[in-house]
Short mmCIF file of C-alpha atoms in Angstrom, two decimals:
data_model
loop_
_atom_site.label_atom_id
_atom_site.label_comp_id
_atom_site.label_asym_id
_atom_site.label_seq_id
_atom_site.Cartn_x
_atom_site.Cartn_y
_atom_site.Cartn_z
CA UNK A 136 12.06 -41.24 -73.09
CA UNK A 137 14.88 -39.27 -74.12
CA UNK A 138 18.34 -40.19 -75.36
CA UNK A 139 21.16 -38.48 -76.82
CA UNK A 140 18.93 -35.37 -77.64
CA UNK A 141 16.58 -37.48 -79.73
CA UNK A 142 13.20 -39.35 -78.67
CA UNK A 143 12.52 -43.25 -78.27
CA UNK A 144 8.54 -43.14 -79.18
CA UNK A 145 6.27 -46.10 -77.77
CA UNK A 146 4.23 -47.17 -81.03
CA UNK A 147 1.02 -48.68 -81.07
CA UNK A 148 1.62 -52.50 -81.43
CA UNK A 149 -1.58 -54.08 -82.25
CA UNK A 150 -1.76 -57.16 -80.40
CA UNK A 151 -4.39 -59.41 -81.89
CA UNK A 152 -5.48 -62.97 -80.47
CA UNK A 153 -2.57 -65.17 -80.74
CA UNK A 154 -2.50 -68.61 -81.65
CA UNK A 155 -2.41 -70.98 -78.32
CA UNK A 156 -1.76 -74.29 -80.30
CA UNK A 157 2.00 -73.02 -81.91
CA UNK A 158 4.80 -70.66 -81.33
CA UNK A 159 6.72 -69.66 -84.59
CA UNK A 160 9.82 -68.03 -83.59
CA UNK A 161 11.61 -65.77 -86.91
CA UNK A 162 15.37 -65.28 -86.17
CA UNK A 163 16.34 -62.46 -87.85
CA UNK A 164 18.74 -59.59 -87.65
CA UNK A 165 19.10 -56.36 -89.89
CA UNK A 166 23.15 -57.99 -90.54
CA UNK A 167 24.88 -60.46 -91.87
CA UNK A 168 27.56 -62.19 -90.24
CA UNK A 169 25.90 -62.47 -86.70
CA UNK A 170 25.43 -66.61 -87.21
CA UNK A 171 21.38 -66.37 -87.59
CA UNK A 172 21.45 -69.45 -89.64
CA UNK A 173 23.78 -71.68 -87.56
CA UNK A 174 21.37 -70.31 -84.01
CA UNK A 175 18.52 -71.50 -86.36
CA UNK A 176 20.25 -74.79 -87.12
CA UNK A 177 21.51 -75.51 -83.27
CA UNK A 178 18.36 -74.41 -81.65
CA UNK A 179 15.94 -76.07 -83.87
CA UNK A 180 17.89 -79.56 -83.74
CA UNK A 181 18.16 -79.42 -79.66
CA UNK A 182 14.44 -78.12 -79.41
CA UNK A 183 13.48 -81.14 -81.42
CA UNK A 184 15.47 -83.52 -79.48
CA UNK A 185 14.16 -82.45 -76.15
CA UNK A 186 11.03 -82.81 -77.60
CA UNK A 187 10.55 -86.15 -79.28
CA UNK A 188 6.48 -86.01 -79.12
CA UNK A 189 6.44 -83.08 -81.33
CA UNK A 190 7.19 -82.53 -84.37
CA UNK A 191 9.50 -79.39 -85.42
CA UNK A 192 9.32 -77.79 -88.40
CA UNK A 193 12.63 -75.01 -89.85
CA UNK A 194 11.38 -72.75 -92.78
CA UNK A 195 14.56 -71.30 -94.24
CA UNK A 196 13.06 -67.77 -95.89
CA UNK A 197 16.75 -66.62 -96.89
CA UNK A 198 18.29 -67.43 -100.40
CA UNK A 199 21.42 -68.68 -99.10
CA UNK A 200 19.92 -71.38 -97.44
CA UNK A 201 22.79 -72.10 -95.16
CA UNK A 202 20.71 -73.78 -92.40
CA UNK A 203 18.81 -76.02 -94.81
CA UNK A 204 22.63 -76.94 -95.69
CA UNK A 205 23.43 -77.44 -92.03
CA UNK A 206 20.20 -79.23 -91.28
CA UNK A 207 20.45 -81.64 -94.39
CA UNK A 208 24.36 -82.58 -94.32
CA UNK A 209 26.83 -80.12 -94.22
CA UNK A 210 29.13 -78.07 -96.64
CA UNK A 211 29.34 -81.21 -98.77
CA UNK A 212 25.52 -83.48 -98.31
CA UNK A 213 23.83 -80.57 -97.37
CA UNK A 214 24.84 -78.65 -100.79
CA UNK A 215 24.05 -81.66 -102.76
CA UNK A 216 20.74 -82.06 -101.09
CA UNK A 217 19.41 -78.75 -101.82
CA UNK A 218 20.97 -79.44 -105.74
CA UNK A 219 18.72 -82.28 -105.99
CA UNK A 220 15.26 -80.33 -104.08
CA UNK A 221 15.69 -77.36 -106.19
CA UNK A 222 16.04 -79.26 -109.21
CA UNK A 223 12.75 -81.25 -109.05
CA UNK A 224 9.44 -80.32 -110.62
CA UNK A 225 8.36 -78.05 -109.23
CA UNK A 226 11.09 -77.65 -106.83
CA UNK A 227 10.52 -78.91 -103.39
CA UNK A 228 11.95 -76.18 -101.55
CA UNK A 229 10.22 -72.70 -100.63
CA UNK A 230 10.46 -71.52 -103.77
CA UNK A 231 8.31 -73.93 -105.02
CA UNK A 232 5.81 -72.65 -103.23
CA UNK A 233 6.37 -69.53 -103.47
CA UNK A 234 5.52 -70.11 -107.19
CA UNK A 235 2.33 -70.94 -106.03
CA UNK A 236 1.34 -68.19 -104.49
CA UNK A 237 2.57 -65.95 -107.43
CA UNK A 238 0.47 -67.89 -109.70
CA UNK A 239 -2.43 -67.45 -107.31
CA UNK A 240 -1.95 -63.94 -104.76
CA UNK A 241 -5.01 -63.72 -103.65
CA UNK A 242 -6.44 -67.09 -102.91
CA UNK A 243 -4.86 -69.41 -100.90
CA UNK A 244 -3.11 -72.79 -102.80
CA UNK A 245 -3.10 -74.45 -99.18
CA UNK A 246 -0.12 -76.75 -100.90
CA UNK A 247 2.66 -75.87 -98.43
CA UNK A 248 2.73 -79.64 -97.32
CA UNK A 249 3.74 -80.31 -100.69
CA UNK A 250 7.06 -78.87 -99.90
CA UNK A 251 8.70 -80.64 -96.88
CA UNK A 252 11.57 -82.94 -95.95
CA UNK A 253 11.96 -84.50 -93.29
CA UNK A 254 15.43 -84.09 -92.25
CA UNK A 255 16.25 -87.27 -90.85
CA UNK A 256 15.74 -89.08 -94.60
CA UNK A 257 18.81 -87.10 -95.83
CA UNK A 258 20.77 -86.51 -92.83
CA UNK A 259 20.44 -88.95 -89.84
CA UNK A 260 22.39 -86.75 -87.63
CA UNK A 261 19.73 -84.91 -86.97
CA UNK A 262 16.57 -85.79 -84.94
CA UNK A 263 13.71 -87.66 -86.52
CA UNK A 264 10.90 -85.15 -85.80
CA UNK A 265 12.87 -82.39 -87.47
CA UNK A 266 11.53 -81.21 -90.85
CA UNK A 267 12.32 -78.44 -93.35
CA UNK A 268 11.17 -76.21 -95.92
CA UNK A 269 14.53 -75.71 -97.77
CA UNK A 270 15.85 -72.49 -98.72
CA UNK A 271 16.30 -71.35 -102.66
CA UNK A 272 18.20 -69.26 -103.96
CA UNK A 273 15.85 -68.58 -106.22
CA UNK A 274 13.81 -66.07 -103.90
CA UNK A 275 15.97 -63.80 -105.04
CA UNK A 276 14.42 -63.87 -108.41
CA UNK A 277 10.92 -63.99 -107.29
CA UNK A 278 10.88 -60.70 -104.78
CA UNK A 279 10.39 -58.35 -107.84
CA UNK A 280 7.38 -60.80 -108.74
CA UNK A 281 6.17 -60.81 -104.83
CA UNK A 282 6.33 -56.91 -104.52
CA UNK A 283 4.03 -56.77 -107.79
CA UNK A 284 1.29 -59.07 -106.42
CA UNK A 285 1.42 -56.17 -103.03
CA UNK A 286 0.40 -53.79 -105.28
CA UNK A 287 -1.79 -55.45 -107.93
CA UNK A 288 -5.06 -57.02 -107.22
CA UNK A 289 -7.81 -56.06 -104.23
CA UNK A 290 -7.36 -53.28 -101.81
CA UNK A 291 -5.50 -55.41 -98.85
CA UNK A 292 -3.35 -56.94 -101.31
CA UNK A 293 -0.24 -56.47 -99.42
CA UNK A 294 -2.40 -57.78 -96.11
CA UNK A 295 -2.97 -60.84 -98.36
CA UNK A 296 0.71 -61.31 -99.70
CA UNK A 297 1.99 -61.22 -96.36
CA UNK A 298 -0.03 -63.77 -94.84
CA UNK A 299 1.24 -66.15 -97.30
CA UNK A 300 3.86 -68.03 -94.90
CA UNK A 301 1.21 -68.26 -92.33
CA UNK A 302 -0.78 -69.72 -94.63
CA UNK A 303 2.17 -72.18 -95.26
CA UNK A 304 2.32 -72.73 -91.70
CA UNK A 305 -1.18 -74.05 -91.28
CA UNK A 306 -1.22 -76.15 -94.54
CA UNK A 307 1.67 -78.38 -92.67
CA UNK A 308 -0.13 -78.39 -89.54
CA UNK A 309 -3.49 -79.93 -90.91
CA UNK A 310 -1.42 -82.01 -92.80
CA UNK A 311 0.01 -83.21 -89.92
CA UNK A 312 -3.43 -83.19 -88.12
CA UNK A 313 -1.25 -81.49 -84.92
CA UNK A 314 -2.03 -78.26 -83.82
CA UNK A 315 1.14 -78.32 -81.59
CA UNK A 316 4.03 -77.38 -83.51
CA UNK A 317 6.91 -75.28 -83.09
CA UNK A 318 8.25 -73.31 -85.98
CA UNK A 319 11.69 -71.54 -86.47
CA UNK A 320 11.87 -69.28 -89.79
CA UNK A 321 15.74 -68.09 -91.15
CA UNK A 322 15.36 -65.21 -92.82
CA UNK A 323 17.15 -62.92 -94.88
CA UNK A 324 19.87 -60.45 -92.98
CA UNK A 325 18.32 -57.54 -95.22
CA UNK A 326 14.78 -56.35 -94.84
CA UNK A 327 13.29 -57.97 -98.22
CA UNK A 328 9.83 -58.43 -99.06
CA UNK A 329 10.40 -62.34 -97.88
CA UNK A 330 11.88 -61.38 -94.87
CA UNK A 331 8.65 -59.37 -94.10
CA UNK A 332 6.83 -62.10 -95.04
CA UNK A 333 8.88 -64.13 -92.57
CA UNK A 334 8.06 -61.81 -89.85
CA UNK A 335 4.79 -61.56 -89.99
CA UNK A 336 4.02 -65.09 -89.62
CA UNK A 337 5.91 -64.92 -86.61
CA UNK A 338 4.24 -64.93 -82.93
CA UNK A 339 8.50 -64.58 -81.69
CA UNK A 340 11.48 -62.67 -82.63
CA UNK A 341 15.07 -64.12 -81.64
CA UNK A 342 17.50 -61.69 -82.38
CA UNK A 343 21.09 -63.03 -82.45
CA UNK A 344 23.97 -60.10 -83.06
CA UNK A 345 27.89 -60.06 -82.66
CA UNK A 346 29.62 -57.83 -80.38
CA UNK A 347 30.51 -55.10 -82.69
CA UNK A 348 29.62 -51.67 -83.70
CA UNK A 349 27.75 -52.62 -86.58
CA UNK A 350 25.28 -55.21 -84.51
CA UNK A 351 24.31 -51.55 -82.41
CA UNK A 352 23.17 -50.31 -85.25
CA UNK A 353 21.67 -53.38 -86.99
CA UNK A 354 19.78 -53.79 -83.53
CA UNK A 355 18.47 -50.31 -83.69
CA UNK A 356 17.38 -50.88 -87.35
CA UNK A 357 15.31 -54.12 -86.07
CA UNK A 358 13.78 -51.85 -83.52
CA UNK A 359 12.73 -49.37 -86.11
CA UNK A 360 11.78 -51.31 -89.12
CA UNK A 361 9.67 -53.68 -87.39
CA UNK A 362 8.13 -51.71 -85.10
CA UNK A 363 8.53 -48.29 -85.59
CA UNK A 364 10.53 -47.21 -83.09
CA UNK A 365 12.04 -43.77 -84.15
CA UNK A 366 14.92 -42.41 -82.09
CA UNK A 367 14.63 -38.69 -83.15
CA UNK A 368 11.54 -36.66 -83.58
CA UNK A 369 9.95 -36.35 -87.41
CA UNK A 370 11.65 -39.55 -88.23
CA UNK A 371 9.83 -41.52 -90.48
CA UNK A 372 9.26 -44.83 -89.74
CA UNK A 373 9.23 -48.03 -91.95
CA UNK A 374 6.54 -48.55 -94.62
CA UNK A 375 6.08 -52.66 -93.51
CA UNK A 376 5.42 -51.20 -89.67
CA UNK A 377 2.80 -48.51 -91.25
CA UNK A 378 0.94 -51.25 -93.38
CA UNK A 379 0.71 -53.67 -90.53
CA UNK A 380 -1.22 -50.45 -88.69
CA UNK A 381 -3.46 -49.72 -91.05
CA UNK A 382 -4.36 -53.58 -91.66
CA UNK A 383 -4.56 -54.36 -87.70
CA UNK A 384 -1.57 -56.81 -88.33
CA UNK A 385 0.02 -58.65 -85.16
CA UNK A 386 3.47 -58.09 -84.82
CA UNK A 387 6.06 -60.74 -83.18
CA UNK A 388 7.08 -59.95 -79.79
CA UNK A 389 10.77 -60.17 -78.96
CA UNK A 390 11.57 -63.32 -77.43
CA UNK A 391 15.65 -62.95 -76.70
CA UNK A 392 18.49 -61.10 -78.23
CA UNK A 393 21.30 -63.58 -78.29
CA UNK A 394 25.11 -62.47 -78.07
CA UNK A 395 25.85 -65.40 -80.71
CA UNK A 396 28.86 -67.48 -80.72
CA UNK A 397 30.54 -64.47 -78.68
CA UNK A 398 34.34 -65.19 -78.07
CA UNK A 399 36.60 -64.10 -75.43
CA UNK A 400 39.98 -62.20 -76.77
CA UNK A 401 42.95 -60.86 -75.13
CA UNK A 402 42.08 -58.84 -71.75
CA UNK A 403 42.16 -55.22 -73.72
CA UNK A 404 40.09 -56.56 -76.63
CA UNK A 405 37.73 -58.41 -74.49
CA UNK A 406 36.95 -55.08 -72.32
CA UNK A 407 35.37 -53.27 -75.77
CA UNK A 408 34.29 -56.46 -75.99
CA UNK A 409 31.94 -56.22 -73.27
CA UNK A 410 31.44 -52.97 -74.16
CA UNK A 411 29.57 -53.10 -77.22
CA UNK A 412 27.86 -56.20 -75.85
CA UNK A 413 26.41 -54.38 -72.64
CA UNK A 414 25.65 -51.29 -75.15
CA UNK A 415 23.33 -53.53 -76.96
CA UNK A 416 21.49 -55.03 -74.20
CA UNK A 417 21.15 -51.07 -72.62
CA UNK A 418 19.75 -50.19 -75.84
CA UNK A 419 17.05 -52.94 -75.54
CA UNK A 420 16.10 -52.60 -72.08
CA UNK A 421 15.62 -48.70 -72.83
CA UNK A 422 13.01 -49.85 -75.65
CA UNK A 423 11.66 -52.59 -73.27
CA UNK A 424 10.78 -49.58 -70.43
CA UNK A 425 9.05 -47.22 -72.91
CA UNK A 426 6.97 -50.29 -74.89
CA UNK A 427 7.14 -53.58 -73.02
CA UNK A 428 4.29 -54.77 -74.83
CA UNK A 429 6.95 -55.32 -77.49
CA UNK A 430 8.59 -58.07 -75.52
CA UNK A 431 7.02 -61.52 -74.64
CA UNK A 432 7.39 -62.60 -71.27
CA UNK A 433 8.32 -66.26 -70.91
CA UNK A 434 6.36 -69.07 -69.96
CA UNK A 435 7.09 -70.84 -66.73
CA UNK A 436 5.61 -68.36 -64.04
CA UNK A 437 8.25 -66.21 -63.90
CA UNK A 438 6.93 -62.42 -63.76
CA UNK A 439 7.37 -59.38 -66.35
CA UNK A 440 10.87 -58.16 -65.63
CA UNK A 441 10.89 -54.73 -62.95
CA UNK A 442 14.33 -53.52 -63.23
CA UNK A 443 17.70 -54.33 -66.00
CA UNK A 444 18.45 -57.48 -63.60
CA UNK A 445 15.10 -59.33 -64.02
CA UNK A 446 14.72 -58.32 -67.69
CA UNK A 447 18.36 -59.77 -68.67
CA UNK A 448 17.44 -62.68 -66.84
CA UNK A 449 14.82 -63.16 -68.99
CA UNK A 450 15.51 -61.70 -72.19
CA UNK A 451 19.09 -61.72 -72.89
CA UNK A 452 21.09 -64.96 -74.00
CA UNK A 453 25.01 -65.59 -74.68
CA UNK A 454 26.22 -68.09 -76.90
CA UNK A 455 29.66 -68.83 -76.51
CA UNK A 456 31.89 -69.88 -79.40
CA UNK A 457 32.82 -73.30 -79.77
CA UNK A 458 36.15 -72.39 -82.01
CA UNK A 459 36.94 -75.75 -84.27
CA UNK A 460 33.45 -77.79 -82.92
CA UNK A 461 31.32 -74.92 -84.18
CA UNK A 462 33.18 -75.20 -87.68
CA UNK A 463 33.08 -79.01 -87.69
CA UNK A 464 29.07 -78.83 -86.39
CA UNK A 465 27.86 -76.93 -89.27
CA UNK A 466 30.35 -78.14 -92.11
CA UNK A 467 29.08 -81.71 -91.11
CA UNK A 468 25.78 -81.03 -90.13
CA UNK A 469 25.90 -82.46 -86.93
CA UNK A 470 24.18 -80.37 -84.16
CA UNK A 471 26.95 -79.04 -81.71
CA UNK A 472 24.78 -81.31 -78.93
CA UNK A 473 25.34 -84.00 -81.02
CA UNK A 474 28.68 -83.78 -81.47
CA UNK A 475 31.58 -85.98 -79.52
CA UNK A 476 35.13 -85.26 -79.01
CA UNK A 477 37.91 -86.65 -81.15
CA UNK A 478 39.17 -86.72 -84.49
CA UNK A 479 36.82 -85.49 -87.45
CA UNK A 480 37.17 -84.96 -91.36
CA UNK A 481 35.85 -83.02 -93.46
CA UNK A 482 36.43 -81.68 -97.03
CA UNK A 483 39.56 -83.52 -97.15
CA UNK A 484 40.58 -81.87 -93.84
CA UNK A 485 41.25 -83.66 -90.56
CA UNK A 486 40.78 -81.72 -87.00
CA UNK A 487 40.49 -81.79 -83.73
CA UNK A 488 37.46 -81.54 -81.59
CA UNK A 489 38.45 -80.85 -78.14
CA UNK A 490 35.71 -81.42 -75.00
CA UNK A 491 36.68 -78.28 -73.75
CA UNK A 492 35.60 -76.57 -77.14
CA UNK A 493 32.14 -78.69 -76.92
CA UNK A 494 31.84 -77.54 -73.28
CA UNK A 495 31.75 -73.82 -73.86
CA UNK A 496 29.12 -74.03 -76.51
CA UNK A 497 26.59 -76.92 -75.09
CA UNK A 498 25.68 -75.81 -72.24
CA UNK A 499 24.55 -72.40 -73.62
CA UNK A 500 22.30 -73.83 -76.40
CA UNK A 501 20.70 -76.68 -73.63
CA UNK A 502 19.88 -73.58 -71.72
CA UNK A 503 18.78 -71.35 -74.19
CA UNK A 504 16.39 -74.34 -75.87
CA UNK A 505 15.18 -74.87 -71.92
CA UNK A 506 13.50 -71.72 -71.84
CA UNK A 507 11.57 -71.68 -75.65
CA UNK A 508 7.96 -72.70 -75.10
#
């Protein structure tokens, strides 16, 4: 398919037997600033809510670890949380294990139990069947050590490394003796060796992205880094999407691309507005009519999409911004479907949370949880 004078090409995804017993959903986008870790945080706590049979599990693969901060408190509990996991021996956060796996590449520690929370003994705001992996900023430190072991060691090395948060993944589900869980990975805004890792334990990809220029362009880059779409002939494409080839690697299919915490402006702003937005969602649905094999379609009997209608009623989401309750949600760690109406403090600051703000925010995330499997 051609565009602008260049070429969308259809790469070869390999799709490999999936797992039937979990769905591990990676939200990621090539950007900061798009609210990846507060969709992780929001989604996660309602998915575990509306499904109090099953336990949930949030890995938090980016060394900010503003969800595990969300998750575990807030700007203030959450912070000191994550003080106190990363400061134990060995630190029970995913650097800790991460450690591990430096210290053995190659052979699987299966010790990733070792490494959860549940959320609900720190913050009891959230639900009870909600557990995390907490982020570390000390990933940071450890990608030079994790890009070593990709290269050192037996031929598939780098097929080995990057099976390591799968690995993780299945250690927690024996040790839970489940095979039902559902898994949401943060990662990284920047394509790091952890956020590869990230991805490639991932059977989903939620995409969340703001309505602005940048987002186009950060979407494009998810496109083309993870799986190889090129928009102009001779363009190379990504090393991680040419090593997942030549291993036979599965690749996450793209679940939604969410238009996250999107807010309305004045009637001349808000028309770019929905420019850039319905830019973005073009761009997909061009991608999605070359390779739909790229995109999963959702459970519930609905057919693959046939035309842009069906396919952005099934694969495109809009978040709306909750102004002052999405601040108060996350700096509290209270999930915005939690949250009530009235007066709240925080950091020495008292505000207002108005049911109005609550209602433009709720009903988006209840729907958007409603259709994840």
């Amino acid at each position: 398919m051609s565009r602008g004078g260049g070429a969308i090409s259809s790469p070869v995804i390999p799709r490999l037997t999936g797992r039937d017993d979990m769905a591990v959903y990676a939200v990621w986008n090539n950007k900061g600033g798009v609210g990846k870790s507060y969709l992780t945080f929001q989604v996660a706590s309602e998915y575990a809510r509306t499904h109090p049979n099953q336990r949930v599990l949030v890995l938090d693969l980016c060394p900010q670890a503003n969800s595990s901060s969300m998750i575990l408190g807030g700007i203030e509990a959450g912070e000191a949380a994550i003080e106190q996991l990363s400061g134990m021996t060995p630190p029970r956060t995913i650097a800790g294990y991460i450690n591990d796996r430096i210290v053995s590449p190659y052979v699987d520690t299966h010790s990733g139990a070792s490494y959860l929370t549940q959320a609900r003994t720190i913050n009891n705001a959230v639900p009870a069947n909600l557990y995390l992996i907490c982020g570390d900023e000390e990933l940071e430190m450890q990608a030079s050590r994790i890009q070593l072991a990709c290269t050192a060691g037996p031929p598939n090395a780098w097929q080995i490394v990057h099976t390591w948060i799968r690995n993780l993944i299945d250690d927690v589900r024996n040790s839970w003796n489940q095979q039902d869980i559902t898994v949401f990975i943060d990662c990284n805004p920047s394509f790091t060796v952890y956020t590869e890792l990230a991805i490639s334990a991932a059977d989903r990809l939620i995409i969340p992205f703001s309505a602005d220029g940048s987002s186009k362009r950060a979407v494009r880059s998810v496109l083309s880094l993870v799986y190889g779409v090129v928009r102009r002939p001779g363009q190379i494409q990504s090393q991680y999407y040419r090593n997942t080839q030549q291993f036979l690697m599965r690749l996450p299919q793209i679940y939604s691309y969410v238009g996250n915490r999107l807010t309305q402006m004045n009637s001349s702003s808000a028309t770019a507005f929905r420019t850039v937005v319905l830019e973005i969602f073009a761009e997909v649905f061009r991608v999605y009519q070359s390779n739909p094999g790229l995109f999963a379609i959702h459970p519930g009997g609905s057919p693959a999409p046939i035309n842009r209608a069906t396919f952005r009623a099934m694969f495109e989401e809009q978040i709306n911004d909750a102004n002052t309750a999405s601040v108060v949600s996350g700096a509290k760690g209270i999930p915005i479907c939690f949250l009530t109406s009235g007066t709240k403090q925080f950091s020495g600051r008292t505000v207002q949370v108005n049911q109005s703000q609550l209602d433009k925010q709720q009903p988006n995330i209840r729907d958007f949880v409603a259709r994840i499997e």
